[in-house]
């Protein structure tokens, strides 16, 4: 974060300083006092269950020098009526101060956006100082907090932007316009919230509409709803995919651990890629990242070199070699029908003994939930030797998997079953929406 005195911050956010107005913030803003850094700013919210202001002391002991909140604390505090609005205004101000020499890239999509963001961040960081969204902190608070991590030396700012409603992304890009907009896919994630894939496409298309004049859209040519977003911009468009695309995937193969190798053909030359991630679906994410990097002047060869040693956010196809010769694929961070199918394809690609899919509920599917769970169960039965359906909500998934299904009541039952039945050579996939907390099952196995 660029150095700002509390007096300057108060002016930007229309707040009042309680304490020394000359105190200067030099490190990022955080919501969790445990994450504070020396010189940082702690943002306190008075929530329904926890009052963040009570943790100002904790933040101070971790190094924070000031608080942005709705009432005074033991640290110097900028007091505002609405902390969220204040953080957003402060980020907008900081972004304006940094705009010269900074390229701002937004990434969205129903699936693949976090992995694409991770890969793009790795590629750009190999070229110049880069700040990228941590994990999937991609909402109305995560986006400004990402921006507030940028400093005067930052050259690339990679921001993941999520949406649960039409206009969510538009509100973000109205404050934080983009030089490059990457749309990975339009799938069924949050279908219950949006009501239709057409509404999801409209929401994701807001990212393209949030480009600055002359900004570049990077679009998935294989997804017709994404490809149609070309009409939303008058600026340059770079496409990626397996078909007719500017950045085209060819000659995809998988090794015994399910890790992809392929060639990307581009107008700037071709490059060979070998990824350290499990799953063929990571190739399309790498193509998206390479296309976006190409729009900023980074060559395909440089992208290939960076991605050979890159890493992804936690619980996204993490591979663990467990005691007893069992392989665990922990993809428990989130799930939709499309991402679950991709994970099941990855399970099938890993060489081993029995393939066991431990699947929990896919949330926010609305009226389509029962049919989508049943369809995923059928898909799983064609790729796994056993399908462990965890929780009452996934009974339709178990029904779809038929004779290969084992229906268990909860996570504890799943942990017990796995401990009793796993054998050397087994490959286990753990996959569900975040709310199902199947990360607990994966953690118990590790």
Short mmCIF file of C-alpha atoms in Angstrom, two decimals:
data_model
loop_
_atom_site.label_atom_id
_atom_site.label_comp_id
_atom_site.label_asym_id
_atom_site.label_seq_id
_atom_site.Cartn_x
_atom_site.Cartn_y
_atom_site.Cartn_z
CA UNK A 1 0.00 0.00 0.00
CA UNK A 2 1.20 3.50 -0.70
CA UNK A 3 1.98 5.48 2.49
CA UNK A 4 -1.02 7.48 3.68
CA UNK A 5 -1.44 9.43 6.90
CA UNK A 6 -4.65 9.05 8.85
CA UNK A 7 -5.42 12.66 8.01
CA UNK A 8 -5.20 11.82 4.30
CA UNK A 9 -7.31 8.68 4.73
CA UNK A 10 -9.95 10.58 6.66
CA UNK A 11 -10.17 13.15 3.88
CA UNK A 12 -10.62 10.44 1.24
CA UNK A 13 -13.29 8.50 3.15
CA UNK A 14 -15.04 11.48 4.79
CA UNK A 15 -14.13 10.23 8.25
CA UNK A 16 -12.89 11.67 11.53
CA UNK A 17 -9.54 10.86 13.12
CA UNK A 18 -9.55 9.86 16.77
CA UNK A 19 -5.90 9.85 17.79
CA UNK A 20 -2.80 11.17 16.07
CA UNK A 21 -3.67 12.23 12.49
CA UNK A 22 0.02 12.09 11.52
CA UNK A 23 0.19 8.30 11.99
CA UNK A 24 1.04 6.85 8.60
CA UNK A 25 -0.19 3.55 7.19
CA UNK A 26 2.44 1.84 5.05
CA UNK A 27 1.21 -1.78 4.84
CA UNK A 28 -1.97 -3.47 3.56
CA UNK A 29 -5.42 -3.24 5.09
CA UNK A 30 -6.84 -6.44 6.63
CA UNK A 31 -10.13 -7.66 8.12
CA UNK A 32 -8.51 -10.25 10.39
CA UNK A 33 -6.32 -8.79 13.11
CA UNK A 34 -4.10 -11.87 13.00
CA UNK A 35 -3.16 -11.01 9.41
CA UNK A 36 -2.02 -7.46 10.20
CA UNK A 37 1.47 -6.44 9.15
CA UNK A 38 3.78 -3.83 10.64
CA UNK A 39 2.50 -0.45 9.52
CA UNK A 40 -0.84 -1.89 8.42
CA UNK A 41 -4.48 -0.81 8.70
CA UNK A 42 -7.09 -2.93 10.50
CA UNK A 43 -10.64 -2.58 9.15
CA UNK A 44 -13.20 -3.24 11.89
CA UNK A 45 -16.83 -4.20 11.33
CA UNK A 46 -19.53 -4.44 13.97
CA UNK A 47 -21.04 -7.73 12.83
CA UNK A 48 -24.03 -9.71 14.02
CA UNK A 49 -21.88 -12.19 15.93
CA UNK A 50 -18.52 -10.48 16.40
CA UNK A 51 -17.51 -6.86 16.83
CA UNK A 52 -14.25 -6.37 14.98
CA UNK A 53 -13.42 -3.30 17.05
CA UNK A 54 -12.77 -5.62 20.00
CA UNK A 55 -9.81 -7.07 18.09
CA UNK A 56 -7.98 -3.78 17.53
CA UNK A 57 -5.49 -4.72 20.24
CA UNK A 58 -4.78 -8.04 18.55
CA UNK A 59 -4.18 -6.21 15.27
CA UNK A 60 -1.91 -3.75 17.04
CA UNK A 61 0.18 -6.54 18.54
CA UNK A 62 0.56 -7.98 15.03
CA UNK A 63 1.83 -4.62 13.77
CA UNK A 64 -1.20 -2.56 12.70
CA UNK A 65 -0.79 1.14 13.44
CA UNK A 66 -4.39 2.26 12.91
CA UNK A 67 -8.01 1.19 12.55
CA UNK A 68 -10.72 2.10 10.06
CA UNK A 69 -14.07 1.52 11.78
CA UNK A 70 -17.34 2.90 13.05
CA UNK A 71 -16.16 3.81 16.57
CA UNK A 72 -12.89 4.68 18.33
CA UNK A 73 -10.55 1.90 19.45
CA UNK A 74 -7.38 1.63 21.46
CA UNK A 75 -5.41 2.34 18.26
CA UNK A 76 -5.60 5.61 16.33
CA UNK A 77 -8.84 5.28 14.39
CA UNK A 78 -10.50 6.81 11.36
CA UNK A 79 -14.18 6.74 12.33
CA UNK A 80 -16.71 6.48 9.50
CA UNK A 81 -20.43 5.69 9.26
CA UNK A 82 -19.88 2.77 6.87
CA UNK A 83 -16.57 0.88 6.93
CA UNK A 84 -17.31 -1.03 3.72
CA UNK A 85 -18.00 2.14 1.75
CA UNK A 86 -14.87 3.68 3.24
CA UNK A 87 -12.65 0.78 2.18
CA UNK A 88 -14.08 0.95 -1.33
CA UNK A 89 -13.47 4.71 -1.55
CA UNK A 90 -9.93 4.34 -0.21
CA UNK A 91 -9.13 1.64 -2.78
CA UNK A 92 -10.52 3.80 -5.57
CA UNK A 93 -8.29 6.66 -4.42
CA UNK A 94 -5.19 4.45 -4.21
CA UNK A 95 -5.87 2.94 -7.64
CA UNK A 96 -6.14 6.43 -9.11
CA UNK A 97 -2.80 7.36 -7.59
CA UNK A 98 -1.15 4.25 -9.07
CA UNK A 99 -2.81 4.22 -12.50
CA UNK A 100 0.22 5.41 -14.48
CA UNK A 101 2.42 2.39 -15.15
CA UNK A 102 -0.10 -0.09 -13.71
CA UNK A 103 -2.04 -2.67 -15.75
CA UNK A 104 -5.26 -3.81 -14.07
CA UNK A 105 -6.60 -7.23 -15.08
CA UNK A 106 -9.97 -8.62 -13.99
CA UNK A 107 -10.83 -12.34 -14.04
CA UNK A 108 -14.29 -13.88 -13.72
CA UNK A 109 -16.21 -16.99 -14.75
CA UNK A 110 -18.49 -19.66 -13.36
CA UNK A 111 -15.56 -22.03 -12.94
CA UNK A 112 -11.82 -21.76 -13.42
CA UNK A 113 -11.52 -18.13 -12.38
CA UNK A 114 -9.44 -18.72 -9.25
CA UNK A 115 -7.07 -21.18 -10.93
CA UNK A 116 -6.77 -18.86 -13.93
CA UNK A 117 -6.07 -15.94 -11.60
CA UNK A 118 -3.42 -18.00 -9.79
CA UNK A 119 -1.73 -18.97 -13.04
CA UNK A 120 -1.90 -15.46 -14.49
CA UNK A 121 -0.48 -14.02 -11.29
CA UNK A 122 2.44 -16.44 -11.48
CA UNK A 123 3.14 -15.58 -15.12
CA UNK A 124 3.05 -11.83 -14.62
CA UNK A 125 5.08 -12.00 -11.39
CA UNK A 126 7.88 -13.60 -13.40
CA UNK A 127 7.97 -10.44 -15.52
CA UNK A 128 7.37 -7.57 -13.09
CA UNK A 129 6.06 -6.84 -9.55
CA UNK A 130 2.52 -8.22 -9.38
CA UNK A 131 -0.30 -8.22 -6.86
CA UNK A 132 -3.06 -10.82 -7.25
CA UNK A 133 -6.18 -11.70 -5.29
CA UNK A 134 -5.48 -14.01 -2.34
CA UNK A 135 -7.50 -17.25 -2.62
CA UNK A 136 -10.92 -16.17 -3.91
CA UNK A 137 -11.43 -12.93 -2.03
CA UNK A 138 -13.40 -11.59 -4.95
CA UNK A 139 -16.36 -9.67 -3.55
CA UNK A 140 -17.17 -6.09 -2.61
CA UNK A 141 -14.60 -6.24 0.21
CA UNK A 142 -12.04 -8.64 -1.24
CA UNK A 143 -11.53 -6.55 -4.38
CA UNK A 144 -10.70 -3.24 -2.63
CA UNK A 145 -8.49 -5.04 -0.11
CA UNK A 146 -6.56 -6.57 -3.02
CA UNK A 147 -6.07 -3.11 -4.52
CA UNK A 148 -4.85 -1.75 -1.18
CA UNK A 149 -2.01 -4.30 -1.26
CA UNK A 150 -0.54 -2.57 -4.34
CA UNK A 151 2.40 -0.21 -4.05
CA UNK A 152 4.27 2.22 -6.24
CA UNK A 153 6.41 -0.56 -7.68
CA UNK A 154 3.42 -2.72 -8.68
CA UNK A 155 3.14 -3.14 -12.44
CA UNK A 156 0.36 -5.74 -12.69
CA UNK A 157 -2.76 -5.98 -10.55
CA UNK A 158 -4.73 -9.21 -11.07
CA UNK A 159 -8.19 -9.02 -9.52
CA UNK A 160 -10.62 -11.92 -9.33
CA UNK A 161 -14.21 -10.66 -9.43
CA UNK A 162 -17.13 -12.83 -8.39
CA UNK A 163 -20.87 -12.25 -8.62
CA UNK A 164 -24.04 -13.57 -7.04
CA UNK A 165 -26.34 -11.05 -8.69
CA UNK A 166 -26.53 -9.08 -11.90
CA UNK A 167 -24.79 -5.69 -11.38
CA UNK A 168 -22.31 -7.02 -8.77
CA UNK A 169 -19.38 -6.89 -11.19
CA UNK A 170 -20.62 -3.68 -12.80
CA UNK A 171 -20.49 -1.98 -9.39
CA UNK A 172 -16.90 -3.13 -8.95
CA UNK A 173 -15.66 -2.08 -12.38
CA UNK A 174 -17.38 1.31 -12.09
CA UNK A 175 -14.95 2.02 -9.26
CA UNK A 176 -12.02 -0.03 -10.52
CA UNK A 177 -11.96 -0.04 -14.37
CA UNK A 178 -9.92 -2.69 -16.14
CA UNK A 179 -7.25 -2.73 -18.82
CA UNK A 180 -7.77 -6.45 -19.49
CA UNK A 181 -10.90 -8.52 -18.78
CA UNK A 182 -10.71 -12.35 -18.71
CA UNK A 183 -13.91 -14.44 -18.80
CA UNK A 184 -13.34 -18.17 -18.35
CA UNK A 185 -16.82 -19.68 -18.62
CA UNK A 186 -20.55 -19.38 -18.10
CA UNK A 187 -21.72 -22.44 -16.20
CA UNK A 188 -24.25 -23.39 -13.55
CA UNK A 189 -22.52 -22.10 -10.42
CA UNK A 190 -24.97 -19.93 -8.43
CA UNK A 191 -27.78 -20.94 -10.78
CA UNK A 192 -30.19 -20.74 -7.87
CA UNK A 193 -29.25 -17.12 -7.26
CA UNK A 194 -29.32 -16.00 -10.89
CA UNK A 195 -32.24 -18.09 -12.12
CA UNK A 196 -30.83 -18.84 -15.58
CA UNK A 197 -27.56 -19.20 -17.47
CA UNK A 198 -28.57 -16.18 -19.53
CA UNK A 199 -28.55 -14.10 -16.35
CA UNK A 200 -25.18 -15.59 -15.40
CA UNK A 201 -23.83 -14.63 -18.83
CA UNK A 202 -25.12 -11.09 -18.37
CA UNK A 203 -23.40 -10.83 -15.00
CA UNK A 204 -20.07 -12.16 -16.30
CA UNK A 205 -20.30 -9.91 -19.35
CA UNK A 206 -20.22 -6.90 -17.05
CA UNK A 207 -16.49 -7.52 -16.71
CA UNK A 208 -16.00 -6.85 -20.42
CA UNK A 209 -18.18 -3.77 -20.19
CA UNK A 210 -15.92 -2.56 -17.37
CA UNK A 211 -12.91 -2.15 -19.65
CA UNK A 212 -11.30 1.23 -20.15
CA UNK A 213 -11.48 2.53 -23.74
CA UNK A 214 -9.14 0.38 -25.80
CA UNK A 215 -8.93 -2.31 -23.13
CA UNK A 216 -8.58 -5.95 -24.16
CA UNK A 217 -11.17 -8.68 -23.64
CA UNK A 218 -9.82 -12.23 -23.24
CA UNK A 219 -12.61 -14.71 -24.00
CA UNK A 220 -13.14 -18.47 -24.07
CA UNK A 221 -13.82 -19.31 -27.71
CA UNK A 222 -15.18 -22.76 -26.76
CA UNK A 223 -17.99 -21.33 -24.61
CA UNK A 224 -20.60 -19.78 -26.89
CA UNK A 225 -21.96 -17.52 -24.17
CA UNK A 226 -18.49 -16.17 -23.44
CA UNK A 227 -17.55 -15.86 -27.12
CA UNK A 228 -20.70 -13.77 -27.65
CA UNK A 229 -19.29 -11.17 -25.24
CA UNK A 230 -17.16 -9.94 -28.14
CA UNK A 231 -20.14 -7.72 -28.97
CA UNK A 232 -19.84 -5.93 -25.61
CA UNK A 233 -16.62 -4.13 -26.50
CA UNK A 234 -15.17 -2.07 -29.31
CA UNK A 235 -11.64 -2.83 -28.14
CA UNK A 236 -9.27 -5.69 -28.98
CA UNK A 237 -10.36 -9.28 -28.26
CA UNK A 238 -8.04 -12.25 -27.69
CA UNK A 239 -9.64 -15.71 -27.62
CA UNK A 240 -8.42 -18.99 -26.16
CA UNK A 241 -9.58 -22.58 -26.42
CA UNK A 242 -9.30 -25.90 -28.22
CA UNK A 243 -11.09 -24.78 -31.37
CA UNK A 244 -10.60 -21.74 -33.58
CA UNK A 245 -8.87 -19.40 -31.12
CA UNK A 246 -6.04 -16.89 -30.99
CA UNK A 247 -4.40 -18.98 -28.26
CA UNK A 248 -5.12 -22.59 -29.22
CA UNK A 249 -4.49 -25.74 -27.19
CA UNK A 250 -3.06 -28.65 -29.18
CA UNK A 251 -1.59 -32.09 -28.49
CA UNK A 252 -2.86 -32.42 -24.92
CA UNK A 253 -1.56 -35.44 -22.98
CA UNK A 254 -1.66 -36.42 -19.31
CA UNK A 255 1.04 -38.16 -17.31
CA UNK A 256 0.38 -40.97 -14.81
CA UNK A 257 -0.53 -38.39 -12.14
CA UNK A 258 -3.02 -36.66 -14.41
CA UNK A 259 -0.85 -33.60 -15.05
CA UNK A 260 -1.28 -32.01 -18.49
CA UNK A 261 1.27 -31.27 -21.18
CA UNK A 262 0.30 -29.46 -24.37
CA UNK A 263 1.29 -26.87 -26.93
CA UNK A 264 -0.20 -23.41 -27.17
CA UNK A 265 -0.22 -21.92 -30.66
CA UNK A 266 -0.46 -18.12 -30.80
CA UNK A 267 0.15 -15.33 -33.24
CA UNK A 268 3.31 -14.57 -31.26
CA UNK A 269 4.65 -18.10 -31.65
CA UNK A 270 4.12 -21.50 -30.08
CA UNK A 271 5.28 -22.84 -26.74
CA UNK A 272 5.23 -26.21 -24.97
CA UNK A 273 3.65 -26.35 -21.51
CA UNK A 274 3.93 -28.91 -18.72
CA UNK A 275 1.80 -28.05 -15.70
CA UNK A 276 2.34 -29.27 -12.13
CA UNK A 277 -1.44 -29.37 -11.54
CA UNK A 278 -3.79 -32.35 -11.75
CA UNK A 279 -6.50 -32.33 -14.41
CA UNK A 280 -6.90 -31.71 -18.12
CA UNK A 281 -9.14 -28.75 -17.29
CA UNK A 282 -6.08 -26.83 -16.11
CA UNK A 283 -4.97 -26.55 -19.74
CA UNK A 284 -7.84 -24.20 -20.58
CA UNK A 285 -7.03 -22.13 -17.49
CA UNK A 286 -3.39 -21.95 -18.60
CA UNK A 287 -4.50 -20.88 -22.07
CA UNK A 288 -6.61 -18.10 -20.53
CA UNK A 289 -3.69 -16.94 -18.42
CA UNK A 290 -1.32 -17.04 -21.38
CA UNK A 291 -3.76 -15.09 -23.55
CA UNK A 292 -4.13 -12.40 -20.90
CA UNK A 293 -0.38 -12.24 -20.39
CA UNK A 294 0.08 -11.98 -24.15
CA UNK A 295 -2.21 -8.93 -24.12
CA UNK A 296 0.24 -7.29 -21.70
CA UNK A 297 3.31 -8.17 -23.77
CA UNK A 298 4.47 -11.36 -22.01
CA UNK A 299 5.56 -14.05 -24.47
CA UNK A 300 4.16 -17.62 -24.56
CA UNK A 301 7.63 -19.00 -23.73
CA UNK A 302 7.75 -16.85 -20.60
CA UNK A 303 4.29 -18.09 -19.62
CA UNK A 304 5.33 -21.70 -20.09
CA UNK A 305 8.42 -21.25 -17.95
CA UNK A 306 6.48 -19.57 -15.14
CA UNK A 307 3.66 -22.12 -15.10
CA UNK A 308 6.04 -25.07 -14.86
CA UNK A 309 6.61 -24.20 -11.18
CA UNK A 310 3.40 -22.32 -10.31
CA UNK A 311 0.97 -23.24 -7.53
CA UNK A 312 -2.78 -22.92 -7.00
CA UNK A 313 -4.85 -21.68 -4.09
CA UNK A 314 -5.52 -24.26 -1.37
CA UNK A 315 -7.96 -27.14 -1.75
CA UNK A 316 -7.98 -26.97 -5.54
CA UNK A 317 -6.94 -30.39 -6.83
CA UNK A 318 -4.23 -30.63 -4.18
CA UNK A 319 -2.49 -33.98 -4.49
CA UNK A 320 -1.30 -35.72 -1.34
CA UNK A 321 0.51 -39.07 -1.13
CA UNK A 322 -0.87 -40.60 2.05
CA UNK A 323 0.58 -43.23 4.34
CA UNK A 324 -0.30 -46.67 3.04
CA UNK A 325 0.04 -45.83 -0.65
CA UNK A 326 -3.20 -43.86 -1.06
CA UNK A 327 -3.39 -40.77 -3.28
CA UNK A 328 -5.72 -37.95 -2.22
CA UNK A 329 -7.03 -35.26 -4.56
CA UNK A 330 -8.39 -32.49 -2.34
CA UNK A 331 -10.69 -30.30 -4.44
CA UNK A 332 -12.95 -29.41 -1.53
CA UNK A 333 -12.96 -25.62 -1.75
CA UNK A 334 -16.06 -25.34 -3.90
CA UNK A 335 -18.15 -27.20 -6.45
CA UNK A 336 -20.61 -26.77 -9.29
CA UNK A 337 -21.87 -29.40 -11.75
CA UNK A 338 -19.28 -28.41 -14.34
CA UNK A 339 -16.33 -28.23 -11.96
CA UNK A 340 -17.31 -31.55 -10.37
CA UNK A 341 -17.34 -33.23 -13.78
CA UNK A 342 -13.88 -31.79 -14.47
CA UNK A 343 -12.63 -33.12 -11.14
CA UNK A 344 -14.08 -36.57 -11.88
CA UNK A 345 -12.31 -36.57 -15.24
CA UNK A 346 -9.09 -35.77 -13.37
CA UNK A 347 -9.72 -38.65 -10.97
CA UNK A 348 -10.09 -41.01 -13.92
CA UNK A 349 -6.80 -39.78 -15.40
CA UNK A 350 -4.69 -40.57 -12.32
CA UNK A 351 -3.18 -44.04 -12.52
CA UNK A 352 -3.71 -46.28 -9.52
CA UNK A 353 -6.01 -48.89 -8.07
CA UNK A 354 -9.60 -48.13 -7.13
CA UNK A 355 -10.91 -44.65 -7.87
CA UNK A 356 -13.10 -43.36 -5.05
CA UNK A 357 -15.11 -40.14 -5.42
CA UNK A 358 -16.17 -38.56 -2.11
CA UNK A 359 -18.83 -36.04 -3.10
CA UNK A 360 -20.88 -33.60 -1.05
CA UNK A 361 -23.59 -31.09 -1.82
CA UNK A 362 -23.28 -28.58 -4.66
CA UNK A 363 -25.00 -25.50 -3.26
CA UNK A 364 -26.98 -22.67 -4.86
CA UNK A 365 -28.49 -24.69 -7.70
CA UNK A 366 -32.07 -23.71 -6.89
CA UNK A 367 -34.83 -25.77 -8.44
CA UNK A 368 -32.28 -27.60 -10.60
CA UNK A 369 -30.52 -29.06 -7.54
CA UNK A 370 -32.07 -32.53 -7.55
CA UNK A 371 -31.63 -33.08 -11.28
CA UNK A 372 -28.07 -31.74 -11.28
CA UNK A 373 -27.03 -33.93 -8.35
CA UNK A 374 -28.53 -37.00 -9.98
CA UNK A 375 -26.76 -36.23 -13.26
CA UNK A 376 -23.42 -35.78 -11.49
CA UNK A 377 -23.99 -39.10 -9.73
CA UNK A 378 -24.44 -40.81 -13.09
CA UNK A 379 -21.30 -39.10 -14.39
CA UNK A 380 -19.36 -40.16 -11.30
CA UNK A 381 -20.43 -43.80 -11.65
CA UNK A 382 -18.88 -43.87 -15.12
CA UNK A 383 -15.53 -42.64 -13.81
CA UNK A 384 -15.15 -43.94 -10.26
CA UNK A 385 -15.24 -47.43 -8.82
CA UNK A 386 -17.01 -46.13 -5.72
CA UNK A 387 -19.03 -42.95 -5.13
CA UNK A 388 -19.27 -41.86 -1.50
CA UNK A 389 -22.24 -39.49 -1.22
CA UNK A 390 -21.94 -37.46 1.98
CA UNK A 391 -25.05 -35.91 3.55
CA UNK A 392 -28.81 -36.17 3.21
CA UNK A 393 -28.87 -33.42 0.57
CA UNK A 394 -26.99 -35.62 -1.92
CA UNK A 395 -29.36 -38.58 -1.89
CA UNK A 396 -30.19 -37.81 -5.55
CA UNK A 397 -26.46 -38.04 -6.35
CA UNK A 398 -26.30 -41.45 -4.69
CA UNK A 399 -29.36 -42.53 -6.66
CA UNK A 400 -27.69 -41.42 -9.88
CA UNK A 401 -24.55 -43.40 -9.05
CA UNK A 402 -26.60 -46.53 -8.53
CA UNK A 403 -24.77 -49.66 -7.37
CA UNK A 404 -21.46 -47.82 -7.07
CA UNK A 405 -22.82 -45.43 -4.42
CA UNK A 406 -22.30 -45.55 -0.67
CA UNK A 407 -24.59 -43.04 1.06
CA UNK A 408 -23.25 -41.70 4.36
CA UNK A 409 -24.91 -39.32 6.78
CA UNK A 410 -22.15 -36.80 7.43
CA UNK A 411 -18.44 -36.00 7.38
CA UNK A 412 -17.66 -38.08 10.47
CA UNK A 413 -19.26 -41.11 8.84
CA UNK A 414 -17.25 -40.49 5.67
CA UNK A 415 -13.99 -40.24 7.63
CA UNK A 416 -14.76 -43.47 9.44
CA UNK A 417 -15.68 -45.32 6.27
CA UNK A 418 -12.54 -44.18 4.45
CA UNK A 419 -10.25 -45.12 7.34
CA UNK A 420 -11.78 -48.59 7.41
CA UNK A 421 -11.83 -49.28 3.68
CA UNK A 422 -8.93 -47.51 1.95
CA UNK A 423 -6.18 -49.71 0.55
CA UNK A 424 -2.81 -49.23 -1.12
CA UNK A 425 -3.14 -47.86 -4.64
CA UNK A 426 -6.53 -46.18 -4.07
CA UNK A 427 -7.03 -42.70 -5.54
CA UNK A 428 -9.53 -40.59 -3.59
CA UNK A 429 -11.20 -37.39 -4.81
CA UNK A 430 -12.88 -35.10 -2.25
CA UNK A 431 -15.21 -32.54 -3.83
CA UNK A 432 -18.14 -30.39 -2.65
CA UNK A 433 -19.28 -26.82 -2.18
CA UNK A 434 -17.58 -24.91 0.59
CA UNK A 435 -20.60 -25.12 2.86
CA UNK A 436 -20.36 -28.92 2.97
CA UNK A 437 -16.95 -28.63 4.68
CA UNK A 438 -15.52 -31.74 3.05
CA UNK A 439 -12.12 -30.16 3.68
CA UNK A 440 -12.59 -31.76 7.12
CA UNK A 441 -12.65 -35.17 5.47
CA UNK A 442 -9.50 -34.41 3.48
CA UNK A 443 -7.74 -33.05 6.55
CA UNK A 444 -8.57 -36.18 8.53
CA UNK A 445 -7.01 -38.37 5.86
CA UNK A 446 -3.86 -36.26 5.63
#
